[in-house]
Coordinates of C-alpha atoms in Angstrom, one line a residue:
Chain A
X11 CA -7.3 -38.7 2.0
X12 CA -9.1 -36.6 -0.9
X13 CA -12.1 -38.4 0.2
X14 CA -11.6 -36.7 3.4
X15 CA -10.6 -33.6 2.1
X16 CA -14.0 -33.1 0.1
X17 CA -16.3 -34.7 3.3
X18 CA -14.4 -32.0 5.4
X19 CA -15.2 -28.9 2.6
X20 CA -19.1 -30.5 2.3
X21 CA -19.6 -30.7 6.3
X22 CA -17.4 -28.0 7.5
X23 CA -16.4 -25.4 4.6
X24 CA -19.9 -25.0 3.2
X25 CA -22.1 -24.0 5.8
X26 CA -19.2 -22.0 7.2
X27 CA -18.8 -20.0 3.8
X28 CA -23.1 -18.9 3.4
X29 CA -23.2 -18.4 7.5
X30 CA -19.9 -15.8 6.9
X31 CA -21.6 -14.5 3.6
X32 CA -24.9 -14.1 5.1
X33 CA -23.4 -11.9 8.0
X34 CA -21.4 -9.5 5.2
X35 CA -24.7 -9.1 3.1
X36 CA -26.5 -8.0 6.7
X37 CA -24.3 -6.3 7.3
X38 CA -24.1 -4.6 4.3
X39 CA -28.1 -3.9 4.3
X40 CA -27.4 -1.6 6.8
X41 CA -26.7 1.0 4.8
X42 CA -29.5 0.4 2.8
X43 CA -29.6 3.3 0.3
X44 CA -25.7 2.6 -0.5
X45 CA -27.0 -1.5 -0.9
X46 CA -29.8 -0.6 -3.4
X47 CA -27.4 1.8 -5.3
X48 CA -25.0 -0.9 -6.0
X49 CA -27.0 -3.8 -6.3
X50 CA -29.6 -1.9 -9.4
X51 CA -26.0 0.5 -10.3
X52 CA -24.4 -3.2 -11.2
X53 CA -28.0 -4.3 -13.2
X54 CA -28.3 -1.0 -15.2
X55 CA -24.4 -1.4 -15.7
X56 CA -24.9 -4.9 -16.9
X57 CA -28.0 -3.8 -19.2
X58 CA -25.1 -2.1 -20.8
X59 CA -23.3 -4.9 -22.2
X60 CA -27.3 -6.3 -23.8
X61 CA -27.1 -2.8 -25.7
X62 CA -24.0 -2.9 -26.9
X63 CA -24.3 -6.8 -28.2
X64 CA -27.9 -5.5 -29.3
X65 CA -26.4 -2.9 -32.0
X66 CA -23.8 -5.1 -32.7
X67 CA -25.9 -8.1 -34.2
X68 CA -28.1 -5.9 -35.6
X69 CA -25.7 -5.2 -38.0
X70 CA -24.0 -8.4 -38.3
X71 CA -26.7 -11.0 -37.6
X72 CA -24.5 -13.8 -37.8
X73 CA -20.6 -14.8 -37.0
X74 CA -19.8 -18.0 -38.0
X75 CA -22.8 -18.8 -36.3
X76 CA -22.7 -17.3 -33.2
X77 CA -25.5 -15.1 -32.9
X78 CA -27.3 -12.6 -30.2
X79 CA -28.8 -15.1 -28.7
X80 CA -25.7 -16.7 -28.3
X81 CA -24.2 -13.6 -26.6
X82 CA -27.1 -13.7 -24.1
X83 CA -26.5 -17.0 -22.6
X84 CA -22.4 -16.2 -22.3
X85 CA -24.0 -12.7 -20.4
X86 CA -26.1 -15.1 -18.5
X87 CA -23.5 -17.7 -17.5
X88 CA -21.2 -14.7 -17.3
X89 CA -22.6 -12.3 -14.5
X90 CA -24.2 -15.5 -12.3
X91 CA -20.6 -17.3 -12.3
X92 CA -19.2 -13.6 -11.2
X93 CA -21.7 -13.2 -9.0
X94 CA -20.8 -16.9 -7.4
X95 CA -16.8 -15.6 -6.9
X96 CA -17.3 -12.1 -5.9
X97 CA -20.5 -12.7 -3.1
X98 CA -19.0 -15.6 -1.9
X99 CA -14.8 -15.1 -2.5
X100 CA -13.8 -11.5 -2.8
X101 CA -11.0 -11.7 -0.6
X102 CA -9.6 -13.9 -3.4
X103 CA -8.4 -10.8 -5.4
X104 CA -6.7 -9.1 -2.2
X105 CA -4.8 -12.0 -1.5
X106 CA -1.5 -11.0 -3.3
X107 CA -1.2 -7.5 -1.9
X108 CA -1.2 -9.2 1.5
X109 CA 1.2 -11.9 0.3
X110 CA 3.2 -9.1 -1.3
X111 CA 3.0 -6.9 2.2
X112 CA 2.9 -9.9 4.9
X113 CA -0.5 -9.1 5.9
X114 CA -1.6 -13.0 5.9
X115 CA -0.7 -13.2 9.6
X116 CA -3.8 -12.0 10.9
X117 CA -5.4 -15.0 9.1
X118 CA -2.8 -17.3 10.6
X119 CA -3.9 -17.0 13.5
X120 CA -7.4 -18.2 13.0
X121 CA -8.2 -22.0 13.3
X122 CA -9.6 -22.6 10.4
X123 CA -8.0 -22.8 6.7
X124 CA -5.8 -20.0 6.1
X125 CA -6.9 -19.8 2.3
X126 CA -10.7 -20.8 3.3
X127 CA -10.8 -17.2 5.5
X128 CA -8.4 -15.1 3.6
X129 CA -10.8 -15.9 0.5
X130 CA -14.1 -15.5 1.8
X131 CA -13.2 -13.0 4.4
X132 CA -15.0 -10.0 2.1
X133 CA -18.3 -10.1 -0.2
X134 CA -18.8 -8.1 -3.3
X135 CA -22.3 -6.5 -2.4
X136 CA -22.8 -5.2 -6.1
X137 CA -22.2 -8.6 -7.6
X138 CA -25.9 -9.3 -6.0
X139 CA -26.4 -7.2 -9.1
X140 CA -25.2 -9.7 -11.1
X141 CA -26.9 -12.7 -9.6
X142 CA -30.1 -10.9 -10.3
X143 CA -28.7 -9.9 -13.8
X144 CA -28.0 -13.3 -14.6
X145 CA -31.0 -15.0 -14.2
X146 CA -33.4 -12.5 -16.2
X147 CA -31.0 -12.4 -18.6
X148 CA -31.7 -16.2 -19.3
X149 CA -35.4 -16.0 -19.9
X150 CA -34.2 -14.1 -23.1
X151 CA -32.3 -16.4 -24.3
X152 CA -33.7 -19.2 -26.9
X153 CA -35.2 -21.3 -25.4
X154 CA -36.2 -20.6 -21.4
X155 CA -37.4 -23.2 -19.0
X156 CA -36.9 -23.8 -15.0
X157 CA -35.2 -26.8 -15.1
X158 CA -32.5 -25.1 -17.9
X159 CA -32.2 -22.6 -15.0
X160 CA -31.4 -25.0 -13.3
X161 CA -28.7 -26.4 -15.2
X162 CA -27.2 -23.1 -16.0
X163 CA -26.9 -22.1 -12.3
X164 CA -24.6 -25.8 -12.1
X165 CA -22.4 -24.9 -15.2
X166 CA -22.1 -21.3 -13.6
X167 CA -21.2 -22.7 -9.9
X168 CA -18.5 -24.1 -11.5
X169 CA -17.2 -21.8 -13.8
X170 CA -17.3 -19.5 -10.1
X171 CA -15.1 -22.1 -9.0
X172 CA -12.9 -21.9 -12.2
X173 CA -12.8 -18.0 -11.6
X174 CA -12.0 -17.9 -7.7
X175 CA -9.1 -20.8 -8.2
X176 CA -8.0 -18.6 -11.1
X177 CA -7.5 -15.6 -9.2
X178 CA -5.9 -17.7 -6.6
X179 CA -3.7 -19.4 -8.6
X180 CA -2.3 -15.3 -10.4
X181 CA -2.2 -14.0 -6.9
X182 CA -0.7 -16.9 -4.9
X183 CA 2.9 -16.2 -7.8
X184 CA 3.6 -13.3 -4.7
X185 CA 4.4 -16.0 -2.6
X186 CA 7.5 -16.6 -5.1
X187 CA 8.4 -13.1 -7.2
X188 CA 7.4 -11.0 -4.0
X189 CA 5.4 -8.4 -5.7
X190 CA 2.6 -9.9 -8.4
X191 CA -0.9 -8.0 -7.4
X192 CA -0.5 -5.6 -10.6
X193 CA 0.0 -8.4 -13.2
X194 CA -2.2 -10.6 -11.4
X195 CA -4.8 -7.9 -11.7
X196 CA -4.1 -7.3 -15.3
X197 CA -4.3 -11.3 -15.8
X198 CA -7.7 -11.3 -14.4
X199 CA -9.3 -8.4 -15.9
X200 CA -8.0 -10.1 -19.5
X201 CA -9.4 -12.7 -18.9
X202 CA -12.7 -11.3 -18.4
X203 CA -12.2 -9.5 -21.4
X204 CA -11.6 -12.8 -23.8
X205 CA -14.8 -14.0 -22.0
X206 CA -16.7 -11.2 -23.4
X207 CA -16.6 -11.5 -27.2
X208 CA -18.2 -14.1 -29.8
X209 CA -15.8 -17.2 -29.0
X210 CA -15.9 -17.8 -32.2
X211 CA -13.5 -15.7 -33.2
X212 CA -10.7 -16.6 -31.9
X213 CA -8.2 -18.9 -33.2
X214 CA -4.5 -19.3 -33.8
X215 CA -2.5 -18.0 -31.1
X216 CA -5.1 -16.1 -29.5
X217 CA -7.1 -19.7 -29.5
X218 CA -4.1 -21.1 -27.7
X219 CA -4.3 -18.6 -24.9
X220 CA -8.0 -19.0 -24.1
X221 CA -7.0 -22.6 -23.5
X222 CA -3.8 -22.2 -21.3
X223 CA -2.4 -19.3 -19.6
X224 CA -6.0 -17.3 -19.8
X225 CA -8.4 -20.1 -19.8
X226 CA -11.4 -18.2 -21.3
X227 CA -12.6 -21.4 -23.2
X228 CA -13.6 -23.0 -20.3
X229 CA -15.6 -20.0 -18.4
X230 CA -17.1 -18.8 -22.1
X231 CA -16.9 -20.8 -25.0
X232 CA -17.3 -24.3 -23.5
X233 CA -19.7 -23.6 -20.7
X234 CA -22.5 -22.0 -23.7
X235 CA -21.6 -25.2 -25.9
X236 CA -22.8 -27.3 -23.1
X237 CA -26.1 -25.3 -22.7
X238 CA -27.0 -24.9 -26.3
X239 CA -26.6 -29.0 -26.6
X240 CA -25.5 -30.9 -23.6
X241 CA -22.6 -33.8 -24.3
X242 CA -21.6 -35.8 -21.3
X243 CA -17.7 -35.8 -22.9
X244 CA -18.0 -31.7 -22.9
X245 CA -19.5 -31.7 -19.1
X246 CA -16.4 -34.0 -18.3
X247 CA -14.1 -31.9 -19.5
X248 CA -15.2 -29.0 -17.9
X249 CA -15.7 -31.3 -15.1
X250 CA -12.0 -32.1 -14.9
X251 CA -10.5 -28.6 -15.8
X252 CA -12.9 -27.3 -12.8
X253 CA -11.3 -30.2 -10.6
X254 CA -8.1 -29.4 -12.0
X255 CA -7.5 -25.9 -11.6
X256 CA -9.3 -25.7 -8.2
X257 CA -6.7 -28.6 -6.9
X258 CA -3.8 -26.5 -8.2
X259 CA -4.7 -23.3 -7.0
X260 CA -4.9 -25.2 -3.6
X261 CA -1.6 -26.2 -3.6
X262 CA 0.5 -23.7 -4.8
X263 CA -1.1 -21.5 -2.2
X264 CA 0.2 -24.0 0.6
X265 CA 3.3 -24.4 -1.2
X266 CA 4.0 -20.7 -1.3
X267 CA 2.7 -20.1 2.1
X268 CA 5.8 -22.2 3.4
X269 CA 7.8 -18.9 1.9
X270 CA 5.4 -16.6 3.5
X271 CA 7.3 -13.7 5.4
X272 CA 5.3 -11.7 7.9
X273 CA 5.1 -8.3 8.0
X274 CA 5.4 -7.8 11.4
X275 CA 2.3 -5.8 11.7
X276 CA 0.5 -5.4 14.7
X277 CA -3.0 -4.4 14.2
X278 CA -6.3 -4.6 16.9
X279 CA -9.6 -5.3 14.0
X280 CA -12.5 -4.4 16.0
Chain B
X11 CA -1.5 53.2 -15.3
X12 CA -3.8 51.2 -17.0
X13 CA -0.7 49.7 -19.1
X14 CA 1.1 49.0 -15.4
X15 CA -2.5 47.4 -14.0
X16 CA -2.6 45.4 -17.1
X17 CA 1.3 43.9 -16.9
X18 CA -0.2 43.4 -13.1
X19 CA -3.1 41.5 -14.2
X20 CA -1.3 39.5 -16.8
X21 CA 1.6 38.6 -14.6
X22 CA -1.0 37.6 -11.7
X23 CA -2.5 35.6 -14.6
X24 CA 0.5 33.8 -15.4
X25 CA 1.9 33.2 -11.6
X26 CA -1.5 31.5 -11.3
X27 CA -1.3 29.5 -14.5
X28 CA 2.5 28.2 -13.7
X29 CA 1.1 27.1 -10.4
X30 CA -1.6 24.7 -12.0
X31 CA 1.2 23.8 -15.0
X32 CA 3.6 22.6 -11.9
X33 CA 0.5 20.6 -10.9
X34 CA 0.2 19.0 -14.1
X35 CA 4.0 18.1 -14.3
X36 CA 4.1 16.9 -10.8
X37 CA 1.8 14.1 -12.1
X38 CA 3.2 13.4 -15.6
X39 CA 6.6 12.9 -13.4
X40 CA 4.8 10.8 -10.9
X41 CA 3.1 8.7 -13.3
X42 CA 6.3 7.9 -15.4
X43 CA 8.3 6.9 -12.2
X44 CA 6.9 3.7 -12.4
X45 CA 8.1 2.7 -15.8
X46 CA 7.2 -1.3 -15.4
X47 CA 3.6 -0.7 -14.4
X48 CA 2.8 1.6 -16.6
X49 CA 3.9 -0.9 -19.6
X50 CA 2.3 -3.6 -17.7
X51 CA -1.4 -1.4 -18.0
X52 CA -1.2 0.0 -21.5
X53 CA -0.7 -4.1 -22.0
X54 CA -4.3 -4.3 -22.3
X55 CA -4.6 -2.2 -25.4
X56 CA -2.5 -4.5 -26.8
X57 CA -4.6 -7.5 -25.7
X58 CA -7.6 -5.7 -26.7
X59 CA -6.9 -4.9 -30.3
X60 CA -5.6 -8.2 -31.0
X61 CA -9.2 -9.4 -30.1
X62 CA -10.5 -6.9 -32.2
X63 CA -8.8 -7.4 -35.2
X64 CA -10.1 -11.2 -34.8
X65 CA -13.3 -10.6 -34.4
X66 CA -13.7 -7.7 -37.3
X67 CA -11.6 -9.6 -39.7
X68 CA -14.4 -12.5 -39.4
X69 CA -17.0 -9.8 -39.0
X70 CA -15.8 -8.1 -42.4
X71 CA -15.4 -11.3 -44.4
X72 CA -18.6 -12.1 -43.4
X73 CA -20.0 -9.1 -44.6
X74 CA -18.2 -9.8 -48.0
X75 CA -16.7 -6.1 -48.3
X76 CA -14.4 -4.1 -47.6
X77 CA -15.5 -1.0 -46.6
X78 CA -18.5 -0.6 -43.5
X79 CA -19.7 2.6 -42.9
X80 CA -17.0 4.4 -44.8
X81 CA -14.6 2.6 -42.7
X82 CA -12.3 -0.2 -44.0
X83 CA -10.7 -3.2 -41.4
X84 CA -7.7 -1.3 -40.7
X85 CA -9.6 2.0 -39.9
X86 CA -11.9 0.3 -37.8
X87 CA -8.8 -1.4 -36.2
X88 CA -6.9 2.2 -35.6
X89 CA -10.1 3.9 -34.3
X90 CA -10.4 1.4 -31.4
X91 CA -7.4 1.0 -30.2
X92 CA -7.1 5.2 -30.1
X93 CA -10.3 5.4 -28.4
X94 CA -8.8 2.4 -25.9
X95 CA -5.5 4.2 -25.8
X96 CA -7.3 7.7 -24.9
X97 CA -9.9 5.9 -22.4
X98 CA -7.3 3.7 -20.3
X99 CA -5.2 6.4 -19.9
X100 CA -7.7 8.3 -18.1
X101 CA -7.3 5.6 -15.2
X102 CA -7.7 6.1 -12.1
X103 CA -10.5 8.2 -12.6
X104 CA -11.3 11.5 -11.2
X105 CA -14.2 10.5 -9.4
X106 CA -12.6 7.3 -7.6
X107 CA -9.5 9.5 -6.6
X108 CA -12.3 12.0 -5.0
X109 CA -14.2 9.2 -3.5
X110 CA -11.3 7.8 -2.1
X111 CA -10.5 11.6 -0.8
X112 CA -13.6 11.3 1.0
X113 CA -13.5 8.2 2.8
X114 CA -9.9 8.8 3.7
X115 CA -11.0 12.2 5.0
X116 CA -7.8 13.4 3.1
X117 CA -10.3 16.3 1.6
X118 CA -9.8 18.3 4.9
X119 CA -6.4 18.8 3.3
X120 CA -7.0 19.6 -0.4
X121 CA -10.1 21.6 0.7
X122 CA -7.5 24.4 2.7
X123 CA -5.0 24.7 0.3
X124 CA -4.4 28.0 -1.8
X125 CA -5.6 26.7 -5.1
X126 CA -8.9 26.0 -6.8
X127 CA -10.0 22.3 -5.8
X128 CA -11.6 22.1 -9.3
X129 CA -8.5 23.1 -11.5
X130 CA -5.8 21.1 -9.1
X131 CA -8.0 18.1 -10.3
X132 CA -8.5 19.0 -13.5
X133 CA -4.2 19.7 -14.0
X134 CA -3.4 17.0 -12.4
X135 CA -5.8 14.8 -14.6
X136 CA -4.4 16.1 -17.8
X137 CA -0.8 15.7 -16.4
X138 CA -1.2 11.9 -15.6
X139 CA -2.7 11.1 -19.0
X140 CA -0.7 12.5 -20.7
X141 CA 1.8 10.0 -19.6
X142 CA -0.4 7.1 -19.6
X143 CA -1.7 8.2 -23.4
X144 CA 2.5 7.9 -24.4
X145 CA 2.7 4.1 -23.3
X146 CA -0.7 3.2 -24.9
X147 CA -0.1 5.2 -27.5
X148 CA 3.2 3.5 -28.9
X149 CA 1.8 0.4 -27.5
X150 CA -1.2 0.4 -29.7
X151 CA 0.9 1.6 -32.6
X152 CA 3.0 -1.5 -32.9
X153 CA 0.3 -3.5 -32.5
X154 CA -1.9 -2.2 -35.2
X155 CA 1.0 -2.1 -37.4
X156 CA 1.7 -6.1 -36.9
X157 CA -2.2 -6.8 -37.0
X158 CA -3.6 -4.7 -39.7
X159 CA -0.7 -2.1 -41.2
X160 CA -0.5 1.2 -41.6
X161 CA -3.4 3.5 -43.0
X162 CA -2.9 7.2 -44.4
X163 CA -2.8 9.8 -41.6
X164 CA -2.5 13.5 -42.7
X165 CA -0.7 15.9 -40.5
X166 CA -4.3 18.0 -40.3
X167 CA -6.5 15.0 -39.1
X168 CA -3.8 14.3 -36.5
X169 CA -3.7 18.1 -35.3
X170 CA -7.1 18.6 -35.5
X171 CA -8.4 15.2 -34.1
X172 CA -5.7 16.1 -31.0
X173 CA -7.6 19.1 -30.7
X174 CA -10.5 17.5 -30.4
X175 CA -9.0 14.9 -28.1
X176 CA -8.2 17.9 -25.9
X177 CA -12.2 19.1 -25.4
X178 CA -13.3 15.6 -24.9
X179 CA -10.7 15.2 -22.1
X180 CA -12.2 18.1 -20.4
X181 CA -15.7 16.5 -20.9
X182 CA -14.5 14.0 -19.6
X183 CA -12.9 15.6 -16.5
X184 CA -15.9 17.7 -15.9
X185 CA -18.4 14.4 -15.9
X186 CA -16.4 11.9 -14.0
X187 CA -15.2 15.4 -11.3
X188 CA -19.1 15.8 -11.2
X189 CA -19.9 12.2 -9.9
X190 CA -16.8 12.4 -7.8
X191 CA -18.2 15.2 -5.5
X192 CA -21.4 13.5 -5.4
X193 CA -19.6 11.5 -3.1
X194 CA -20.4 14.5 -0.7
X195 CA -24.0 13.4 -0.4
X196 CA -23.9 9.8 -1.0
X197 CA -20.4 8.2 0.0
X198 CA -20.3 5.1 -2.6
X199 CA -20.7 6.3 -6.2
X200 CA -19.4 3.0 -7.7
X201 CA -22.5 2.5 -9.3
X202 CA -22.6 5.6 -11.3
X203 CA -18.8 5.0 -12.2
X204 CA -19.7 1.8 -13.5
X205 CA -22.8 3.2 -15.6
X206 CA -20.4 6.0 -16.9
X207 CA -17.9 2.9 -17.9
X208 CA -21.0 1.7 -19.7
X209 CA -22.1 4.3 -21.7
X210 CA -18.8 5.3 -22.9
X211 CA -18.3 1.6 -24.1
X212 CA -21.7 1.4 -25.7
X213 CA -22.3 5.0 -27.3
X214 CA -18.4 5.6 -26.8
X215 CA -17.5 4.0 -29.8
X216 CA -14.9 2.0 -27.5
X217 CA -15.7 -1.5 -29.0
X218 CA -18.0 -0.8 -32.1
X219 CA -17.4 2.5 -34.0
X220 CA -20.3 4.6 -34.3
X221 CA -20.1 4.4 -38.1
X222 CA -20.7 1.0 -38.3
X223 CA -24.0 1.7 -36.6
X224 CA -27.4 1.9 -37.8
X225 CA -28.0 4.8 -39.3
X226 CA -30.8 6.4 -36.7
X227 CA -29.0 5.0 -33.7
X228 CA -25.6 6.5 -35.1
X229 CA -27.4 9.7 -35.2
X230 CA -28.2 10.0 -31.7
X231 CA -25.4 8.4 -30.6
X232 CA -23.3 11.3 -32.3
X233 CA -24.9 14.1 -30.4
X234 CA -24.7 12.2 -26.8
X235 CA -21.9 13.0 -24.5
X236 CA -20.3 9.8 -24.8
X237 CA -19.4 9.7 -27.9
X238 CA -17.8 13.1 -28.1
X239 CA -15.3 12.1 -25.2
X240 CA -12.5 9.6 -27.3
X241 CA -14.6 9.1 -30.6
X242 CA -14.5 12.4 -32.5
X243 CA -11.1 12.2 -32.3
X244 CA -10.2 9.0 -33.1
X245 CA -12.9 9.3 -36.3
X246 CA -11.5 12.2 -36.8
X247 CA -7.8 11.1 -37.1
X248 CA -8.1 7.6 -38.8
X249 CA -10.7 8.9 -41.2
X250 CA -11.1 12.9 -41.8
X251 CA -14.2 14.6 -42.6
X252 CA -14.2 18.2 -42.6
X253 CA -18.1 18.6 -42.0
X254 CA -17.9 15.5 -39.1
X255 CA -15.3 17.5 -37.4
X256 CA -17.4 21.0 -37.5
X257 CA -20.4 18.8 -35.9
X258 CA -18.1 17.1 -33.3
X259 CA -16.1 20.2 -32.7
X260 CA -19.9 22.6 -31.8
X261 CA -21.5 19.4 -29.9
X262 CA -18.1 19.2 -27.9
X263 CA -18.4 22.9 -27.4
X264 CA -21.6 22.7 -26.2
X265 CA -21.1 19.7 -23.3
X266 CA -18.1 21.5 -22.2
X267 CA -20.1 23.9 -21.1
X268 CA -22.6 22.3 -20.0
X269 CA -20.8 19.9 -17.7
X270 CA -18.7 22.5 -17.0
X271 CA -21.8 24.8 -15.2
X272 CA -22.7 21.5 -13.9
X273 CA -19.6 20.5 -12.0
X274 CA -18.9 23.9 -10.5
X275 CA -22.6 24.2 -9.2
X276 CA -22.7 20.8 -7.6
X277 CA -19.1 21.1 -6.0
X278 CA -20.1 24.1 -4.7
X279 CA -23.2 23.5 -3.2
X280 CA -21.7 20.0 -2.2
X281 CA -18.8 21.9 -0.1
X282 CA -21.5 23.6 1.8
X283 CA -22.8 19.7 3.0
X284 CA -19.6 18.3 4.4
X285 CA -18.5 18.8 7.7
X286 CA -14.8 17.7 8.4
X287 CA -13.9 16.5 12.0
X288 CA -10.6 17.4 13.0
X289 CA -8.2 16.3 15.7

């Protein structure tokens, strides 16, 4: 059965997924000035966050051992695992206002997954930003080669997959409280937030959080553990929270969507 | 005669002031409707500072004193989550509300209306954070309180650094009103938005205070825009300095104007560019 289910998503979902994210990004570079202002506006943004983490270590050179360097490989992982959800999953973060307003039916009427098309039904042109972002950002971390390109483009993809089941998983609760969007959206935007800062200094409570109900650990802390020194029990874990997470997302969207109340709507999408 | 023209004039004045005042309360009564969301967003202060305070506390024990830049933990601690508290209340910004205007096509309506575009925007954006800056506000409070205690306020640096807090709102307004109307020309401005964001979170003192950093960076920083938005005040309130204020208080002056000459000459010459199709 889950054999299946994963031959089906290699075979089917995959090239489905780039072949309707190729056509947004063309579609997109139609407007090419508007493309180019949001694709270098998201680099010059992300520059940003190397200033700020720039004048910060200057004056502390060292917290608990977590150093600039440190920072740039959480930026890198950071801005390519964004980039992965927003080109490729947008929709994702839409998905409880149409919950919330019974705007899934259009969707429903597709033959193909309902959650599948409702995720990857939009693409985040400015996250291209990212993507670029992310990978220059790399060659300035410690120690630069190809093949650690390589590696950090996996641990990204899944963190990506971490991020989209994430915002699945907060957005899918409309199914069962009704109206969720706003908290969902604050959930998501705090958890970006935790995944900003030196990991290392969180702890107690706040520890506790990044592990469960906003699971920054595993898109921040643990992801630039495993690139500074690999461990095959560290790449399991994240392995298995990846697997995890994803397969829950998964079903308390098709659990929910048995609750699912249409809106009635009639619309004509041309 | 001159006295009856001048009660004219004044009474004109003040029939035109009551009618952007109304504005402003419209949107401080629109924004506090929705009690449970606006709790739900001045959250994120609360989140924020916590991560703060754990990540200065090991910054400052680290250091191995107690005071940084004439700033102690708690200072540091109050100055961010004011500058957080004034910044996240300005949300939605000016220039996505504009934007939006513009793709919607709803600008055909604002643009006919018997009042002055700039000044509806500018009313209506002190009205609705006003509201937002009393949740994030008590909010923030509490949760300084529980994470670091109190520190000594004086009734001056409060008044004062409000004052202050007033002119960097308008910088504010005028700034984020200017890249709205951009929207004129070029229809997405997300990416100037998003480099705005930036710069008032690097040079903004919204995550490091500028006292904490290096001495020729602080200097610039100090002078900049950014910085005279949230920071002054906050620096002002949680640690007072007469000659700091006198400096933040001219350099605000000066950007007000500035931004202010800008916005009106852009909107202006923008209105000329649109053309609204009606039907």
């Amino acid at each position: 059965m889950a054999v299946n289910y994963i031959r089906k998503i290699i075979s089917l979902y995959i090239p489905l997924t780039w072949e309707v994210t190729k056509l947004s990004i063309l579609s997109a570079m139609e407007y090419r000035l508007s493309f180019i202002i949001q694709v270098m506006g998201m680099v010059v943004n992300d520059i940003g966050f190397v200033l700020l983490w720039l004048i910060f270590f200057k004056r502390f050179p060292s917290i608990q051992g977590w150093q600039f360097q440190d920072s740039i490989i959480l930026l890198s992982i950071g801005t390519l695992s964004f980039s992965f959800a927003m080109i490729t999953a947008r929709g994702a973060i839409d998905l409880g206002k149409l919950i919330a307003r019974g705007e899934l039916d259009y969707y429903l009427s597709f033959p193909k997954n309902v959650l599948w098309h409702s995720v990857v039904s939009k693409t985040e042109i400015s996250a291209i930003g990212d993507l670029f972002f992310g990978i220059i950002i790399y060659f300035f971390s410690a120690n630069p080669s190809f093949s650690g390109l390589l590696y950090v483009l996996l641990i990204s993809a899944m963190v990506g997959i971490i991020l989209i089941s994430f915002i699945i998983l907060t957005e899918s609760i409309s199914f069962y409280v009704g109206s969720f969007e706003e908290a969902a959206e604050q959930m998501w935007h705090s958890l970006l937030g935790f995944s900003f800062y030196p990991q290392v200094a969180f702890h107690g409570v706040l520890k506790a959080i990044t592990l469960t109900v906003l699971p920054a650990f595993f898109i921040a802390a643990l992801p630039v553990r495993l690139i500074k020194d690999f461990q095959p029990g560290y790449f399991l874990l994240l392995l298995a929270f990846c697997a995890g997470i994803t397969a829950l997302a998964i079903a308390v969207f098709h659990n929910g969507l048995k609750k699912y109340e249409s809106g009635n709507l009639i619309n004509v999408k041309i | 005669m001159d006295s009856v023209n001048t009660i004219e004039i004044l009474e004109y004045t003040k029939c035109k002031f009551l009618k952007y005042l109304e504005i402003a309360k419209i949107n401080y009564l629109n924004n506090s409707a929705y009690l449970v969301n606006l709790i739900s967003r001045s959250g994120i202060v609360i989140i924020r500072i916590w991560i703060f305070t754990q990540l200065y506390k090991v910054t400052y024990s680290v250091s191995g004193t107690n005071i940084i830049g004439d700033l102690t933990l708690p200072m540091v601690i109050w100055s961010l989550m004011l500058t957080q508290s004034f910044q996240i209340a300005t949300k939605p910004m000016v220039s996505k509300l504009i934007e939006e205007e513009v793709k919607l096509g709803t600008l055909a309506y604002s643009l006919n209306k018997p009042y002055s575009y700039l000044l509806f925007n500018y009313f209506g954006f002190l009205g609705r954070t006003f509201v937002n800056n009393s949740s994030n506000l008590i909010l923030g409070t509490v949760a300084a309180l529980l994470l670091v205690g109190p520190i000594n306020f004086s009734a001056k640096s409060i008044i004062l650094g409000l004052f202050l807090l007033f002119f960097g709102y308008t910088i504010d307004f005028f700034i984020s009103f200017t890249i709205g109307v951009s929207a004129f020309w070029i229809e997405d401005i997300s990416a100037f938005m998003w480099i705005y964001s930036k710069g008032q979170m690097v040079l903004g003192g919204l995550i490091l205070p500028l006292s904490l950093f290096p001495d020729s960076l602080r200097k610039i920083a100090e002078i900049l825009p950014f910085s005279q938005l949230y920071y002054g005040a906050a620096r002002t309130m949680v640690n007072f300095d007469w000659a700091l204020f006198q400096k933040f208080f001219l350099t605000q002056l000066a950007w007000v104007v500035f931004f202010g000459i800008v916005s009106y000459y852009i909107f202006h010459k923008g209105i000329k560019k649109i053309s609204i199709n009606g039907g």
